[in-house]
PDB file of N, CA and C in Angstrom:
ATOM      1  N   MET P  94       0.800  -1.139  -0.053  1.00 48.00           N
ATOM      2  CA  MET P  94       0.017   0.038  -0.057  1.00 48.00           C
ATOM      3  C   MET P  94       0.911   1.229   0.001  1.00 48.00           C
ATOM      4  N   THR P  95       0.607   2.160  -0.937  1.00 56.00           N
ATOM      5  CA  THR P  95       1.489   3.345  -1.052  1.00 56.00           C
ATOM      6  C   THR P  95       0.790   4.585  -0.415  1.00 56.00           C
ATOM      7  N   ASN P  96       1.480   5.289   0.410  1.00 69.00           N
ATOM      8  CA  ASN P  96       0.979   6.527   0.930  1.00 69.00           C
ATOM      9  C   ASN P  96       1.054   7.663  -0.022  1.00 69.00           C
ATOM     10  N   THR P  97      -0.102   8.203  -0.428  1.00 80.00           N
ATOM     11  CA  THR P  97      -0.034   9.303  -1.454  1.00 80.00           C
ATOM     12  C   THR P  97      -0.414  10.616  -0.860  1.00 80.00           C
ATOM     13  N   SER P  98      -0.348  10.693   0.405  1.00 88.00           N
ATOM     14  CA  SER P  98      -0.627  12.037   1.091  1.00 88.00           C
ATOM     15  C   SER P  98       0.534  12.980   0.927  1.00 88.00           C
ATOM     16  N   THR P  99       0.247  14.174   0.758  1.00 93.00           N
ATOM     17  CA  THR P  99       1.279  15.279   0.652  1.00 93.00           C
ATOM     18  C   THR P  99       1.851  15.461   2.040  1.00 93.00           C
ATOM     19  N   PRO P 100       2.951  16.129   2.166  1.00 93.00           N
ATOM     20  CA  PRO P 100       3.498  16.513   3.556  1.00 93.00           C
ATOM     21  C   PRO P 100       2.468  17.411   4.273  1.00 93.00           C
ATOM     22  N   VAL P 101       1.768  18.306   3.669  1.00 94.00           N
ATOM     23  CA  VAL P 101       0.826  19.142   4.241  1.00 94.00           C
ATOM     24  C   VAL P 101      -0.362  18.338   4.823  1.00 94.00           C
ATOM     25  N   GLU P 102      -0.857  17.365   4.039  1.00 95.00           N
ATOM     26  CA  GLU P 102      -1.984  16.544   4.447  1.00 95.00           C
ATOM     27  C   GLU P 102      -1.584  15.635   5.651  1.00 95.00           C
ATOM     28  N   THR P 103      -0.337  15.161   5.590  1.00 94.00           N
ATOM     29  CA  THR P 103       0.293  14.383   6.714  1.00 94.00           C
ATOM     30  C   THR P 103       0.345  15.202   8.031  1.00 94.00           C
ATOM     31  N   LEU P 104       0.854  16.355   7.851  1.00 95.00           N
ATOM     32  CA  LEU P 104       0.952  17.283   8.975  1.00 95.00           C
ATOM     33  C   LEU P 104      -0.389  17.646   9.578  1.00 95.00           C
ATOM     34  N   ARG P 105      -1.337  17.926   8.717  1.00 95.00           N
ATOM     35  CA  ARG P 105      -2.714  18.275   9.218  1.00 95.00           C
ATOM     36  C   ARG P 105      -3.421  17.192   9.937  1.00 95.00           C
ATOM     37  N   GLU P 106      -3.224  15.907   9.449  1.00 93.00           N
ATOM     38  CA  GLU P 106      -3.790  14.702  10.097  1.00 93.00           C
ATOM     39  C   GLU P 106      -3.081  14.581  11.493  1.00 93.00           C
ATOM     40  N   LYS P 107      -1.890  14.630  11.576  1.00 94.00           N
ATOM     41  CA  LYS P 107      -1.166  14.486  12.841  1.00 94.00           C
ATOM     42  C   LYS P 107      -1.420  15.532  13.883  1.00 94.00           C
ATOM     43  N   ILE P 108      -1.660  16.735  13.623  1.00 95.00           N
ATOM     44  CA  ILE P 108      -1.857  17.770  14.508  1.00 95.00           C
ATOM     45  C   ILE P 108      -3.361  18.243  14.671  1.00 95.00           C
ATOM     46  N   LYS P 109      -4.226  17.589  13.960  1.00 92.00           N
ATOM     47  CA  LYS P 109      -5.645  18.066  13.908  1.00 92.00           C
ATOM     48  C   LYS P 109      -6.369  18.177  15.255  1.00 92.00           C
ATOM     49  N   ASP P 110      -5.956  17.447  16.294  1.00 91.00           N
ATOM     50  CA  ASP P 110      -6.533  17.525  17.510  1.00 91.00           C
ATOM     51  C   ASP P 110      -5.637  18.193  18.622  1.00 91.00           C
ATOM     52  N   ILE P 111      -4.471  18.699  18.243  1.00 93.00           N
ATOM     53  CA  ILE P 111      -3.491  19.310  19.071  1.00 93.00           C
ATOM     54  C   ILE P 111      -3.578  20.814  18.878  1.00 93.00           C
ATOM     55  N   ARG P 112      -3.911  21.536  19.896  1.00 88.00           N
ATOM     56  CA  ARG P 112      -4.137  23.034  19.807  1.00 88.00           C
ATOM     57  C   ARG P 112      -2.820  23.766  20.411  1.00 88.00           C
ATOM     58  N   MET P 113      -2.170  23.145  21.359  1.00 94.00           N
ATOM     59  CA  MET P 113      -0.970  23.779  22.026  1.00 94.00           C
ATOM     60  C   MET P 113       0.199  23.322  21.369  1.00 94.00           C
ATOM     61  N   ALA P 114       1.068  24.244  21.153  1.00 96.00           N
ATOM     62  CA  ALA P 114       2.449  23.879  20.478  1.00 96.00           C
ATOM     63  C   ALA P 114       3.516  24.725  21.248  1.00 96.00           C
ATOM     64  N   MET P 115       4.728  24.400  21.169  1.00 97.00           N
ATOM     65  CA  MET P 115       5.828  25.044  21.601  1.00 97.00           C
ATOM     66  C   MET P 115       6.404  25.816  20.421  1.00 97.00           C
ATOM     67  N   LEU P 116       6.470  27.073  20.480  1.00 98.00           N
ATOM     68  CA  LEU P 116       7.071  27.944  19.433  1.00 98.00           C
ATOM     69  C   LEU P 116       8.605  28.301  19.910  1.00 98.00           C
ATOM     70  N   SER P 117       9.499  27.933  19.049  1.00 98.00           N
ATOM     71  CA  SER P 117      10.947  28.270  19.434  1.00 98.00           C
ATOM     72  C   SER P 117      11.370  29.327  18.532  1.00 98.00           C
ATOM     73  N   THR P 118      11.993  30.367  19.100  1.00 98.00           N
ATOM     74  CA  THR P 118      12.637  31.444  18.380  1.00 98.00           C
ATOM     75  C   THR P 118      14.044  31.693  18.791  1.00 98.00           C
ATOM     76  N   ILE P 119      14.732  32.544  18.182  1.00 97.00           N
ATOM     77  CA  ILE P 119      16.186  32.741  18.469  1.00 97.00           C
ATOM     78  C   ILE P 119      16.274  34.168  19.114  1.00 97.00           C
ATOM     79  N   SER P 120      16.792  34.197  20.299  1.00 96.00           N
ATOM     80  CA  SER P 120      17.069  35.491  21.072  1.00 96.00           C
ATOM     81  C   SER P 120      18.447  35.626  21.510  1.00 96.00           C
ATOM     82  N   GLN P 121      19.189  36.503  20.952  1.00 93.00           N
ATOM     83  CA  GLN P 121      20.611  36.827  21.247  1.00 93.00           C
ATOM     84  C   GLN P 121      21.498  35.455  21.169  1.00 93.00           C
ATOM     85  N   GLY P 122      21.162  34.738  20.113  1.00 93.00           N
ATOM     86  CA  GLY P 122      21.969  33.452  19.903  1.00 93.00           C
ATOM     87  C   GLY P 122      21.443  32.276  20.659  1.00 93.00           C
ATOM     88  N   ARG P 123      20.359  32.346  21.448  1.00 96.00           N
ATOM     89  CA  ARG P 123      19.884  31.262  22.231  1.00 96.00           C
ATOM     90  C   ARG P 123      18.481  30.910  21.735  1.00 96.00           C
ATOM     91  N   ILE P 124      18.188  29.690  21.758  1.00 97.00           N
ATOM     92  CA  ILE P 124      16.791  29.162  21.488  1.00 97.00           C
ATOM     93  C   ILE P 124      15.856  29.498  22.655  1.00 97.00           C
ATOM     94  N   VAL P 125      14.735  30.017  22.361  1.00 97.00           N
ATOM     95  CA  VAL P 125      13.760  30.412  23.433  1.00 97.00           C
ATOM     96  C   VAL P 125      12.418  29.749  23.026  1.00 97.00           C
ATOM     97  N   SER P 126      11.752  29.040  23.887  1.00 97.00           N
ATOM     98  CA  SER P 126      10.485  28.280  23.565  1.00 97.00           C
ATOM     99  C   SER P 126       9.433  28.676  24.478  1.00 97.00           C
ATOM    100  N   ARG P 127       8.207  28.796  23.971  1.00 97.00           N
ATOM    101  CA  ARG P 127       7.152  29.134  24.808  1.00 97.00           C
ATOM    102  C   ARG P 127       5.869  28.425  24.196  1.00 97.00           C
ATOM    103  N   PRO P 128       4.945  28.135  25.102  1.00 97.00           N
ATOM    104  CA  PRO P 128       3.660  27.527  24.536  1.00 97.00           C
ATOM    105  C   PRO P 128       2.850  28.561  23.845  1.00 97.00           C
ATOM    106  N   MET P 129       2.273  28.120  22.814  1.00 96.00           N
ATOM    107  CA  MET P 129       1.355  29.030  21.943  1.00 96.00           C
ATOM    108  C   MET P 129       0.086  28.094  21.557  1.00 96.00           C
ATOM    109  N   SER P 130      -0.992  28.750  21.448  1.00 94.00           N
ATOM    110  CA  SER P 130      -2.226  28.076  20.975  1.00 94.00           C
ATOM    111  C   SER P 130      -2.309  28.353  19.540  1.00 94.00           C
ATOM    112  N   MET P 131      -2.358  27.296  18.683  1.00 94.00           N
ATOM    113  CA  MET P 131      -2.516  27.394  17.274  1.00 94.00           C
ATOM    114  C   MET P 131      -3.917  27.711  16.955  1.00 94.00           C
ATOM    115  N   GLN P 132      -4.138  28.646  16.125  1.00 94.00           N
ATOM    116  CA  GLN P 132      -5.494  29.086  15.724  1.00 94.00           C
ATOM    117  C   GLN P 132      -6.001  28.238  14.550  1.00 94.00           C
ATOM    118  N   GLU P 133      -5.218  28.048  13.550  1.00 93.00           N
ATOM    119  CA  GLU P 133      -5.654  27.210  12.405  1.00 93.00           C
ATOM    120  C   GLU P 133      -4.448  26.851  11.585  1.00 93.00           C
ATOM    121  N   MET P 134      -4.643  25.908  10.692  1.00 94.00           N
ATOM    122  CA  MET P 134      -3.748  25.479   9.767  1.00 94.00           C
ATOM    123  C   MET P 134      -4.256  25.754   8.312  1.00 94.00           C
ATOM    124  N   GLY P 135      -3.646  26.672   7.606  1.00 93.00           N
ATOM    125  CA  GLY P 135      -4.203  27.062   6.299  1.00 93.00           C
ATOM    126  C   GLY P 135      -4.083  25.899   5.233  1.00 93.00           C
ATOM    127  N   PRO P 136      -4.733  26.054   4.161  1.00 94.00           N
ATOM    128  CA  PRO P 136      -4.709  25.028   3.130  1.00 94.00           C
ATOM    129  C   PRO P 136      -3.263  24.786   2.639  1.00 94.00           C
ATOM    130  N   ASP P 137      -2.345  25.712   2.679  1.00 94.00           N
ATOM    131  CA  ASP P 137      -0.992  25.509   2.156  1.00 94.00           C
ATOM    132  C   ASP P 137      -0.112  25.107   3.283  1.00 94.00           C
ATOM    133  N   GLY P 138      -0.586  24.790   4.442  1.00 94.00           N
ATOM    134  CA  GLY P 138       0.290  24.445   5.596  1.00 94.00           C
ATOM    135  C   GLY P 138       0.666  25.537   6.486  1.00 94.00           C
ATOM    136  N   THR P 139       0.250  26.732   6.191  1.00 95.00           N
ATOM    137  CA  THR P 139       0.576  27.868   7.171  1.00 95.00           C
ATOM    138  C   THR P 139      -0.076  27.636   8.430  1.00 95.00           C
ATOM    139  N   LEU P 140       0.735  27.862   9.569  1.00 96.00           N
ATOM    140  CA  LEU P 140       0.184  27.673  10.877  1.00 96.00           C
ATOM    141  C   LEU P 140      -0.071  29.011  11.470  1.00 96.00           C
ATOM    142  N   TRP P 141      -1.221  29.250  11.919  1.00 95.00           N
ATOM    143  CA  TRP P 141      -1.583  30.626  12.395  1.00 95.00           C
ATOM    144  C   TRP P 141      -1.653  30.706  13.855  1.00 95.00           C
ATOM    145  N   PHE P 142      -0.946  31.650  14.453  1.00 95.00           N
ATOM    146  CA  PHE P 142      -0.919  31.921  15.902  1.00 95.00           C
ATOM    147  C   PHE P 142      -1.147  33.464  16.109  1.00 95.00           C
ATOM    148  N   LEU P 143      -1.704  33.840  17.300  1.00 93.00           N
ATOM    149  CA  LEU P 143      -1.887  35.250  17.669  1.00 93.00           C
ATOM    150  C   LEU P 143      -0.961  35.473  18.821  1.00 93.00           C
ATOM    151  N   THR P 144      -0.471  36.802  18.840  1.00 93.00           N
ATOM    152  CA  THR P 144       0.376  37.301  19.960  1.00 93.00           C
ATOM    153  C   THR P 144       0.280  38.801  19.910  1.00 93.00           C
ATOM    154  N   ALA P 145       0.696  39.356  21.107  1.00 92.00           N
ATOM    155  CA  ALA P 145       0.788  40.786  21.223  1.00 92.00           C
ATOM    156  C   ALA P 145       1.878  41.401  20.257  1.00 92.00           C
ATOM    157  N   VAL P 146       1.597  42.458  19.640  1.00 91.00           N
ATOM    158  CA  VAL P 146       2.497  42.934  18.695  1.00 91.00           C
ATOM    159  C   VAL P 146       3.859  43.454  19.336  1.00 91.00           C
ATOM    160  N   ASN P 147       3.799  43.793  20.673  1.00 94.00           N
ATOM    161  CA  ASN P 147       4.997  44.257  21.265  1.00 94.00           C
ATOM    162  C   ASN P 147       5.678  43.051  22.131  1.00 94.00           C
ATOM    163  N   SER P 148       5.315  41.872  21.856  1.00 95.00           N
ATOM    164  CA  SER P 148       5.845  40.678  22.613  1.00 95.00           C
ATOM    165  C   SER P 148       7.257  40.502  22.205  1.00 95.00           C
ATOM    166  N   ASN P 149       8.116  39.779  23.082  1.00 95.00           N
ATOM    167  CA  ASN P 149       9.489  39.551  22.834  1.00 95.00           C
ATOM    168  C   ASN P 149       9.542  38.608  21.582  1.00 95.00           C
ATOM    169  N   LYS P 150       8.531  37.645  21.342  1.00 96.00           N
ATOM    170  CA  LYS P 150       8.675  36.697  20.271  1.00 96.00           C
ATOM    171  C   LYS P 150       8.540  37.475  18.880  1.00 96.00           C
ATOM    172  N   VAL P 151       7.768  38.546  18.852  1.00 96.00           N
ATOM    173  CA  VAL P 151       7.728  39.301  17.648  1.00 96.00           C
ATOM    174  C   VAL P 151       8.946  40.015  17.366  1.00 96.00           C
ATOM    175  N   LYS P 152       9.592  40.569  18.410  1.00 96.00           N
ATOM    176  CA  LYS P 152      10.998  41.141  18.172  1.00 96.00           C
ATOM    177  C   LYS P 152      11.936  40.133  17.795  1.00 96.00           C
ATOM    178  N   GLU P 153      11.922  38.956  18.314  1.00 97.00           N
ATOM    179  CA  GLU P 153      12.990  37.867  17.935  1.00 97.00           C
ATOM    180  C   GLU P 153      12.581  37.379  16.478  1.00 97.00           C
ATOM    181  N   ILE P 154      11.404  37.323  16.061  1.00 97.00           N
ATOM    182  CA  ILE P 154      11.114  36.943  14.667  1.00 97.00           C
ATOM    183  C   ILE P 154      11.500  38.080  13.751  1.00 97.00           C
ATOM    184  N   ALA P 155      11.377  39.278  14.204  1.00 96.00           N
ATOM    185  CA  ALA P 155      11.836  40.420  13.300  1.00 96.00           C
ATOM    186  C   ALA P 155      13.294  40.422  13.095  1.00 96.00           C
ATOM    187  N   SER P 156      13.969  39.885  14.091  1.00 96.00           N
ATOM    188  CA  SER P 156      15.547  39.851  14.041  1.00 96.00           C
ATOM    189  C   SER P 156      15.908  38.549  13.236  1.00 96.00           C
ATOM    190  N   ASN P 157      15.197  37.424  13.432  1.00 97.00           N
ATOM    191  CA  ASN P 157      15.559  36.058  12.901  1.00 97.00           C
ATOM    192  C   ASN P 157      14.283  35.351  12.789  1.00 97.00           C
ATOM    193  N   ALA P 158      13.845  35.179  11.450  1.00 97.00           N
ATOM    194  CA  ALA P 158      12.536  34.647  11.227  1.00 97.00           C
ATOM    195  C   ALA P 158      12.488  33.094  11.279  1.00 97.00           C
ATOM    196  N   SER P 159      13.698  32.544  11.448  1.00 97.00           N
ATOM    197  CA  SER P 159      13.657  30.992  11.533  1.00 97.00           C
ATOM    198  C   SER P 159      13.078  30.546  12.845  1.00 97.00           C
ATOM    199  N   VAL P 160      12.057  29.511  12.805  1.00 98.00           N
ATOM    200  CA  VAL P 160      11.361  29.244  14.072  1.00 98.00           C
ATOM    201  C   VAL P 160      11.217  27.652  13.935  1.00 98.00           C
ATOM    202  N   GLY P 161      10.952  27.146  15.090  1.00 98.00           N
ATOM    203  CA  GLY P 161      10.660  25.700  15.293  1.00 98.00           C
ATOM    204  C   GLY P 161       9.305  25.657  16.074  1.00 98.00           C
ATOM    205  N   ILE P 162       8.460  24.663  15.633  1.00 98.00           N
ATOM    206  CA  ILE P 162       7.184  24.531  16.369  1.00 98.00           C
ATOM    207  C   ILE P 162       7.128  23.084  16.692  1.00 98.00           C
ATOM    208  N   ALA P 163       6.866  22.654  17.998  1.00 97.00           N
ATOM    209  CA  ALA P 163       6.787  21.357  18.434  1.00 97.00           C
ATOM    210  C   ALA P 163       5.393  21.115  18.848  1.00 97.00           C
ATOM    211  N   PHE P 164       4.710  19.995  18.465  1.00 97.00           N
ATOM    212  CA  PHE P 164       3.487  19.493  18.828  1.00 97.00           C
ATOM    213  C   PHE P 164       3.566  18.200  19.602  1.00 97.00           C
ATOM    214  N   ALA P 165       2.821  17.991  20.726  1.00 95.00           N
ATOM    215  CA  ALA P 165       2.948  16.775  21.431  1.00 95.00           C
ATOM    216  C   ALA P 165       1.579  16.412  22.047  1.00 95.00           C
ATOM    217  N   ASP P 166       1.176  15.206  21.783  1.00 90.00           N
ATOM    218  CA  ASP P 166       0.000  14.536  22.448  1.00 90.00           C
ATOM    219  C   ASP P 166       0.308  13.332  23.065  1.00 90.00           C
ATOM    220  N   SER P 167       0.593  13.147  24.312  1.00 82.00           N
ATOM    221  CA  SER P 167       1.118  11.982  24.962  1.00 82.00           C
ATOM    222  C   SER P 167       0.057  10.890  24.898  1.00 82.00           C
ATOM    223  N   GLY P 168      -1.266  11.261  24.826  1.00 85.00           N
ATOM    224  CA  GLY P 168      -2.344  10.306  24.906  1.00 85.00           C
ATOM    225  C   GLY P 168      -2.419   9.578  23.603  1.00 85.00           C
ATOM    226  N   SER P 169      -2.059  10.148  22.417  1.00 84.00           N
ATOM    227  CA  SER P 169      -2.092   9.404  21.245  1.00 84.00           C
ATOM    228  C   SER P 169      -0.701   9.054  20.732  1.00 84.00           C
ATOM    229  N   GLU P 170       0.223   9.491  21.632  1.00 88.00           N
ATOM    230  CA  GLU P 170       1.682   9.347  21.240  1.00 88.00           C
ATOM    231  C   GLU P 170       2.039   9.801  19.951  1.00 88.00           C
ATOM    232  N   THR P 171       1.588  11.163  19.644  1.00 89.00           N
ATOM    233  CA  THR P 171       1.852  11.886  18.526  1.00 89.00           C
ATOM    234  C   THR P 171       2.841  13.134  18.921  1.00 89.00           C
ATOM    235  N   TYR P 172       3.920  13.080  18.199  1.00 94.00           N
ATOM    236  CA  TYR P 172       5.055  14.104  18.336  1.00 94.00           C
ATOM    237  C   TYR P 172       5.458  14.592  17.133  1.00 94.00           C
ATOM    238  N   VAL P 173       5.307  15.933  16.822  1.00 96.00           N
ATOM    239  CA  VAL P 173       5.616  16.505  15.598  1.00 96.00           C
ATOM    240  C   VAL P 173       6.497  17.737  15.810  1.00 96.00           C
ATOM    241  N   SER P 174       7.539  17.816  14.952  1.00 97.00           N
ATOM    242  CA  SER P 174       8.418  19.015  15.023  1.00 97.00           C
ATOM    243  C   SER P 174       8.406  19.661  13.649  1.00 97.00           C
ATOM    244  N   VAL P 175       8.251  20.838  13.490  1.00 96.00           N
ATOM    245  CA  VAL P 175       8.175  21.685  12.176  1.00 96.00           C
ATOM    246  C   VAL P 175       9.160  22.706  12.368  1.00 96.00           C
ATOM    247  N   ALA P 176       9.998  22.939  11.319  1.00 97.00           N
ATOM    248  CA  ALA P 176      10.841  24.159  11.216  1.00 97.00           C
ATOM    249  C   ALA P 176      10.324  24.903  10.036  1.00 97.00           C
ATOM    250  N   GLY P 177      10.443  26.350  10.149  1.00 96.00           N
ATOM    251  CA  GLY P 177       9.875  27.114   9.171  1.00 96.00           C
ATOM    252  C   GLY P 177      10.397  28.559   9.307  1.00 96.00           C
ATOM    253  N   ILE P 178       9.839  29.363   8.560  1.00 97.00           N
ATOM    254  CA  ILE P 178      10.141  30.822   8.514  1.00 97.00           C
ATOM    255  C   ILE P 178       8.776  31.471   8.901  1.00 97.00           C
ATOM    256  N   ALA P 179       8.918  32.420   9.945  1.00 97.00           N
ATOM    257  CA  ALA P 179       7.682  33.028  10.447  1.00 97.00           C
ATOM    258  C   ALA P 179       7.604  34.384   9.846  1.00 97.00           C
ATOM    259  N   ARG P 180       6.379  34.784   9.684  1.00 95.00           N
ATOM    260  CA  ARG P 180       6.039  36.124   9.243  1.00 95.00           C
ATOM    261  C   ARG P 180       5.003  36.807  10.128  1.00 95.00           C
ATOM    262  N   ILE P 181       5.234  38.023  10.471  1.00 94.00           N
ATOM    263  CA  ILE P 181       4.284  38.799  11.295  1.00 94.00           C
ATOM    264  C   ILE P 181       3.367  39.508  10.345  1.00 94.00           C
ATOM    265  N   THR P 182       2.111  39.509  10.687  1.00 93.00           N
ATOM    266  CA  THR P 182       1.104  40.258   9.949  1.00 93.00           C
ATOM    267  C   THR P 182       0.255  41.019  10.880  1.00 93.00           C
ATOM    268  N   ASN P 183      -0.231  42.161  10.487  1.00 90.00           N
ATOM    269  CA  ASN P 183      -1.206  42.933  11.201  1.00 90.00           C
ATOM    270  C   ASN P 183      -2.580  42.962  10.520  1.00 90.00           C
ATOM    271  N   ASP P 184      -2.854  41.928   9.745  1.00 90.00           N
ATOM    272  CA  ASP P 184      -4.136  41.930   8.905  1.00 90.00           C
ATOM    273  C   ASP P 184      -5.338  41.878   9.897  1.00 90.00           C
ATOM    274  N   ARG P 185      -6.054  42.932   9.934  1.00 90.00           N
ATOM    275  CA  ARG P 185      -7.091  43.053  10.877  1.00 90.00           C
ATOM    276  C   ARG P 185      -8.158  41.982  10.690  1.00 90.00           C
ATOM    277  N   ALA P 186      -8.514  41.674   9.384  1.00 92.00           N
ATOM    278  CA  ALA P 186      -9.457  40.568   9.185  1.00 92.00           C
ATOM    279  C   ALA P 186      -9.017  39.224   9.788  1.00 92.00           C
ATOM    280  N   LEU P 187      -7.746  38.956   9.635  1.00 89.00           N
ATOM    281  CA  LEU P 187      -7.346  37.611  10.184  1.00 89.00           C
ATOM    282  C   LEU P 187      -7.325  37.859  11.830  1.00 89.00           C
ATOM    283  N   ILE P 188      -6.924  38.849  12.312  1.00 87.00           N
ATOM    284  CA  ILE P 188      -7.008  39.088  13.761  1.00 87.00           C
ATOM    285  C   ILE P 188      -8.435  38.774  14.306  1.00 87.00           C
ATOM    286  N   GLU P 189      -9.270  39.425  13.677  1.00 88.00           N
ATOM    287  CA  GLU P 189     -10.845  39.306  14.051  1.00 88.00           C
ATOM    288  C   GLU P 189     -11.232  37.845  13.821  1.00 88.00           C
ATOM    289  N   LYS P 190     -10.808  37.204  12.865  1.00 89.00           N
ATOM    290  CA  LYS P 190     -11.231  35.802  12.636  1.00 89.00           C
ATOM    291  C   LYS P 190     -10.718  34.906  13.684  1.00 89.00           C
ATOM    292  N   PHE P 191      -9.421  35.086  14.162  1.00 86.00           N
ATOM    293  CA  PHE P 191      -8.938  34.130  15.182  1.00 86.00           C
ATOM    294  C   PHE P 191      -9.115  34.543  16.549  1.00 86.00           C
ATOM    295  N   TRP P 192      -9.355  35.892  16.925  1.00 84.00           N
ATOM    296  CA  TRP P 192      -9.383  36.314  18.209  1.00 84.00           C
ATOM    297  C   TRP P 192     -10.604  35.606  18.969  1.00 84.00           C
ATOM    298  N   ASN P 193     -10.306  35.116  20.081  1.00 73.00           N
ATOM    299  CA  ASN P 193     -11.453  34.527  20.922  1.00 73.00           C
ATOM    300  C   ASN P 193     -11.302  34.963  22.285  1.00 73.00           C
TER     301      ASN P 193
END
């Protein structure tokens, strides 16, 4: 049996029930991680998070956009680590969509 799922489809399936993730950024040459609540995964695999515009993580991403995101669900023994490039947006429509 051949797996024909795309990487995005595989990621979506693995994290579909996991809302909390650890976001890792670089601060002064050190890795800094903190829990974040994922809002949504877009069709292209974009992972959406909300944070205050003046937070340290926004400053760190502005300085170095390379990030890591780790998902874990010990109940289902699902563990996923994703590396990517973060982008900060102030799109009001998105903020209103995700704010709760």
